[in-house]
């Protein structure tokens, strides 16, 4: 039985991530999406929100589950009993960092291999940061995320903007 993990921040999950999840889940028996708690970045969505959103948009995939994790990726892989780490490659700019991570992880855990899926060309430019930036300026993100995620991002951005307005008024 092959169990794989697909780690990332998923802040928020995009159609590019979904493409990797749908394709890789067909290659393995079980796919666990590992959502990084990430204390260094300040994410738009909390860890609970991100995991809930991913659960919702992957509920049609029977062999996919979602878990939050903190600390070393390789420890998470071992704790899950996974032998494969799935990563997506969008462009050569992703490659150097991904190669370094994969090589390091292989030294730390020789029994866990990293598998790269190249992005679907139509999502090669897409990242969570771009989605957040466009949404922040009130732009249309419907090409980049599912309708459910679009709704969540809009609600979040609206809430954030009105908080900022309140702070400016109360200054
Ligand atoms: P990180 O913060 O670790 O980059 P992300 O959530 O942004 O995590 O991405 C998780 C994984 O998904 C990474 O392997 C990343 O390269 C991949 N990925 C992100 N966006 C896309 C996309 N548009 N197409 C294919 N893979 C993607």
PDB file of N, CA and C and ligand atoms in Angstrom, residues 6-12 14-17 19-20 36 38 41 86-90 94 97-98 117-120 123-128, ligand 1:
ATOM      1  N   UNK A   6       0.982  15.331   0.687  1.00  0.00           N
ATOM      2  CA  UNK A   6       1.154  16.518  -0.163  1.00  0.00           C
ATOM      3  C   UNK A   6       1.150  17.718   0.773  1.00  0.00           C
ATOM      4  N   UNK A   7       2.349  18.230   1.086  1.00  0.00           N
ATOM      5  CA  UNK A   7       2.419  19.318   2.066  1.00  0.00           C
ATOM      6  C   UNK A   7       2.390  20.706   1.433  1.00  0.00           C
ATOM      7  N   UNK A   8       1.931  21.682   2.190  1.00  0.00           N
ATOM      8  CA  UNK A   8       1.951  23.071   1.719  1.00  0.00           C
ATOM      9  C   UNK A   8       1.235  23.966   2.697  1.00  0.00           C
ATOM     10  N   UNK A   9       1.207  25.254   2.361  1.00  0.00           N
ATOM     11  CA  UNK A   9       0.515  26.212   3.231  1.00  0.00           C
ATOM     12  C   UNK A   9      -0.968  26.316   2.861  1.00  0.00           C
ATOM     13  N   UNK A  10      -1.254  26.219   1.570  1.00  0.00           N
ATOM     14  CA  UNK A  10      -2.640  26.237   1.061  1.00  0.00           C
ATOM     15  C   UNK A  10      -3.432  27.417   1.641  1.00  0.00           C
ATOM     16  N   UNK A  11      -2.877  28.602   1.454  1.00  0.00           N
ATOM     17  CA  UNK A  11      -3.485  29.821   2.034  1.00  0.00           C
ATOM     18  C   UNK A  11      -3.920  30.786   0.945  1.00  0.00           C
ATOM     19  N   UNK A  12      -4.963  30.497   0.186  1.00  0.00           N
ATOM     20  CA  UNK A  12      -5.881  29.348   0.233  1.00  0.00           C
ATOM     21  C   UNK A  12      -5.516  28.315  -0.844  1.00  0.00           C
ATOM     22  N   UNK A  14      -5.718  26.514  -4.236  1.00  0.00           N
ATOM     23  CA  UNK A  14      -6.049  27.033  -5.579  1.00  0.00           C
ATOM     24  C   UNK A  14      -6.359  25.873  -6.531  1.00  0.00           C
ATOM     25  N   UNK A  15      -6.767  26.234  -7.756  1.00  0.00           N
ATOM     26  CA  UNK A  15      -7.003  25.194  -8.770  1.00  0.00           C
ATOM     27  C   UNK A  15      -5.704  24.480  -9.145  1.00  0.00           C
ATOM     28  N   UNK A  16      -4.563  25.160  -8.986  1.00  0.00           N
ATOM     29  CA  UNK A  16      -3.259  24.526  -9.242  1.00  0.00           C
ATOM     30  C   UNK A  16      -3.012  23.408  -8.235  1.00  0.00           C
ATOM     31  N   UNK A  17      -3.273  23.693  -6.951  1.00  0.00           N
ATOM     32  CA  UNK A  17      -3.158  22.649  -5.910  1.00  0.00           C
ATOM     33  C   UNK A  17      -4.141  21.509  -6.204  1.00  0.00           C
ATOM     34  N   UNK A  19      -5.373  20.468  -8.944  1.00  0.00           N
ATOM     35  CA  UNK A  19      -4.914  19.658 -10.072  1.00  0.00           C
ATOM     36  C   UNK A  19      -3.876  18.620  -9.600  1.00  0.00           C
ATOM     37  N   UNK A  20      -2.952  19.070  -8.755  1.00  0.00           N
ATOM     38  CA  UNK A  20      -1.921  18.152  -8.234  1.00  0.00           C
ATOM     39  C   UNK A  20      -2.592  17.089  -7.341  1.00  0.00           C
ATOM     40  N   UNK A  36       0.550  23.099   6.603  1.00  0.00           N
ATOM     41  CA  UNK A  36       1.595  23.616   7.478  1.00  0.00           C
ATOM     42  C   UNK A  36       1.057  24.727   8.381  1.00  0.00           C
ATOM     43  N   UNK A  38       2.827  26.805  10.174  1.00  0.00           N
ATOM     44  CA  UNK A  38       3.631  27.956   9.739  1.00  0.00           C
ATOM     45  C   UNK A  38       3.558  29.197  10.631  1.00  0.00           C
ATOM     46  N   UNK A  41       5.256  32.813   8.630  1.00  0.00           N
ATOM     47  CA  UNK A  41       4.417  33.650   7.759  1.00  0.00           C
ATOM     48  C   UNK A  41       3.147  33.994   8.549  1.00  0.00           C
ATOM     49  N   UNK A  86       4.625  14.334  -2.156  1.00  0.00           N
ATOM     50  CA  UNK A  86       4.265  14.882  -3.473  1.00  0.00           C
ATOM     51  C   UNK A  86       4.501  16.386  -3.452  1.00  0.00           C
ATOM     52  N   UNK A  87       5.146  16.902  -4.497  1.00  0.00           N
ATOM     53  CA  UNK A  87       5.299  18.346  -4.647  1.00  0.00           C
ATOM     54  C   UNK A  87       4.958  18.734  -6.079  1.00  0.00           C
ATOM     55  N   UNK A  88       4.515  19.947  -6.259  1.00  0.00           N
ATOM     56  CA  UNK A  88       4.191  20.440  -7.597  1.00  0.00           C
ATOM     57  C   UNK A  88       5.307  21.342  -8.092  1.00  0.00           C
ATOM     58  N   UNK A  89       5.620  21.260  -9.364  1.00  0.00           N
ATOM     59  CA  UNK A  89       6.622  22.155  -9.956  1.00  0.00           C
ATOM     60  C   UNK A  89       5.950  23.035 -10.994  1.00  0.00           C
ATOM     61  N   UNK A  90       6.051  24.340 -10.792  1.00  0.00           N
ATOM     62  CA  UNK A  90       5.420  25.266 -11.736  1.00  0.00           C
ATOM     63  C   UNK A  90       6.399  25.745 -12.791  1.00  0.00           C
ATOM     64  N   UNK A  94      10.922  27.194  -9.177  1.00  0.00           N
ATOM     65  CA  UNK A  94      10.579  26.288  -8.065  1.00  0.00           C
ATOM     66  C   UNK A  94      11.664  25.228  -7.873  1.00  0.00           C
ATOM     67  N   UNK A  97      14.946  25.218  -5.131  1.00  0.00           N
ATOM     68  CA  UNK A  97      14.533  25.044  -3.741  1.00  0.00           C
ATOM     69  C   UNK A  97      13.986  23.631  -3.513  1.00  0.00           C
ATOM     70  N   UNK A  98      13.156  23.187  -4.437  1.00  0.00           N
ATOM     71  CA  UNK A  98      12.530  21.860  -4.295  1.00  0.00           C
ATOM     72  C   UNK A  98      13.584  20.751  -4.320  1.00  0.00           C
ATOM     73  N   UNK A 117       5.251  16.477  -9.537  1.00  0.00           N
ATOM     74  CA  UNK A 117       4.325  16.523 -10.666  1.00  0.00           C
ATOM     75  C   UNK A 117       4.460  17.903 -11.299  1.00  0.00           C
ATOM     76  N   UNK A 118       4.631  17.932 -12.610  1.00  0.00           N
ATOM     77  CA  UNK A 118       4.714  19.244 -13.257  1.00  0.00           C
ATOM     78  C   UNK A 118       3.301  19.801 -13.383  1.00  0.00           C
ATOM     79  N   UNK A 119       3.225  21.089 -13.238  1.00  0.00           N
ATOM     80  CA  UNK A 119       1.914  21.728 -13.239  1.00  0.00           C
ATOM     81  C   UNK A 119       1.222  21.596 -14.597  1.00  0.00           C
ATOM     82  N   UNK A 120      -0.077  21.604 -14.542  1.00  0.00           N
ATOM     83  CA  UNK A 120      -0.869  21.760 -15.747  1.00  0.00           C
ATOM     84  C   UNK A 120      -0.548  23.180 -16.265  1.00  0.00           C
ATOM     85  N   UNK A 123      -2.149  26.384 -15.171  1.00  0.00           N
ATOM     86  CA  UNK A 123      -2.001  26.886 -13.795  1.00  0.00           C
ATOM     87  C   UNK A 123      -0.549  27.244 -13.461  1.00  0.00           C
ATOM     88  N   UNK A 124       0.310  27.302 -14.467  1.00  0.00           N
ATOM     89  CA  UNK A 124       1.746  27.427 -14.190  1.00  0.00           C
ATOM     90  C   UNK A 124       2.099  28.776 -13.552  1.00  0.00           C
ATOM     91  N   UNK A 125       1.250  29.761 -13.703  1.00  0.00           N
ATOM     92  CA  UNK A 125       1.506  31.101 -13.140  1.00  0.00           C
ATOM     93  C   UNK A 125       0.837  31.266 -11.771  1.00  0.00           C
ATOM     94  N   UNK A 126       0.049  30.285 -11.382  1.00  0.00           N
ATOM     95  CA  UNK A 126      -0.873  30.473 -10.259  1.00  0.00           C
ATOM     96  C   UNK A 126      -0.259  30.162  -8.893  1.00  0.00           C
ATOM     97  N   UNK A 127      -0.474  31.063  -7.950  1.00  0.00           N
ATOM     98  CA  UNK A 127      -0.027  30.810  -6.572  1.00  0.00           C
ATOM     99  C   UNK A 127      -1.064  31.388  -5.610  1.00  0.00           C
ATOM    100  N   UNK A 128      -1.016  30.929  -4.373  1.00  0.00           N
ATOM    101  CA  UNK A 128      -1.934  31.461  -3.349  1.00  0.00           C
ATOM    102  C   UNK A 128      -1.716  32.963  -3.174  1.00  0.00           C
TER     103      UNK A 128
HETATM  104  P1  LIG B   1       4.500  26.395  -0.017  1.00  0.00           P
HETATM  105  O1  LIG B   1       4.099  27.510   0.896  1.00  0.00           O
HETATM  106  O2  LIG B   1       5.263  25.272   0.588  1.00  0.00           O
HETATM  107  O3  LIG B   1       5.040  26.834  -1.370  1.00  0.00           O
HETATM  108  P2  LIG B   1       2.017  26.028  -1.291  1.00  0.00           P
HETATM  109  O4  LIG B   1       0.752  25.772  -0.591  1.00  0.00           O
HETATM  110  O5  LIG B   1       2.160  27.336  -1.978  1.00  0.00           O
HETATM  111  O6  LIG B   1       3.145  25.703  -0.302  1.00  0.00           O
HETATM  112  O7  LIG B   1       2.240  24.891  -2.373  1.00  0.00           O
HETATM  113  C1  LIG B   1       2.265  23.534  -2.025  1.00  0.00           C
HETATM  114  C2  LIG B   1       2.776  22.732  -3.185  1.00  0.00           C
HETATM  115  O8  LIG B   1       1.934  22.949  -4.310  1.00  0.00           O
HETATM  116  C3  LIG B   1       4.186  23.087  -3.661  1.00  0.00           C
HETATM  117  O9  LIG B   1       4.795  21.901  -4.090  1.00  0.00           O
HETATM  118  C4  LIG B   1       3.947  23.996  -4.819  1.00  0.00           C
HETATM  119  O10 LIG B   1       5.013  23.975  -5.750  1.00  0.00           O
HETATM  120  C5  LIG B   1       2.700  23.376  -5.407  1.00  0.00           C
HETATM  121  N1  LIG B   1       1.908  24.328  -6.181  1.00  0.00           N
HETATM  122  C6  LIG B   1       1.469  25.535  -5.802  1.00  0.00           C
HETATM  123  N2  LIG B   1       0.783  26.153  -6.793  1.00  0.00           N
HETATM  124  C7  LIG B   1       0.802  25.281  -7.843  1.00  0.00           C
HETATM  125  C8  LIG B   1       0.308  25.335  -9.184  1.00  0.00           C
HETATM  126  N3  LIG B   1      -0.307  26.412  -9.655  1.00  0.00           N
HETATM  127  N4  LIG B   1       0.508  24.251  -9.983  1.00  0.00           N
HETATM  128  C9  LIG B   1       1.186  23.185  -9.503  1.00  0.00           C
HETATM  129  N5  LIG B   1       1.695  23.084  -8.275  1.00  0.00           N
HETATM  130  C10 LIG B   1       1.511  24.114  -7.450  1.00  0.00           C
END
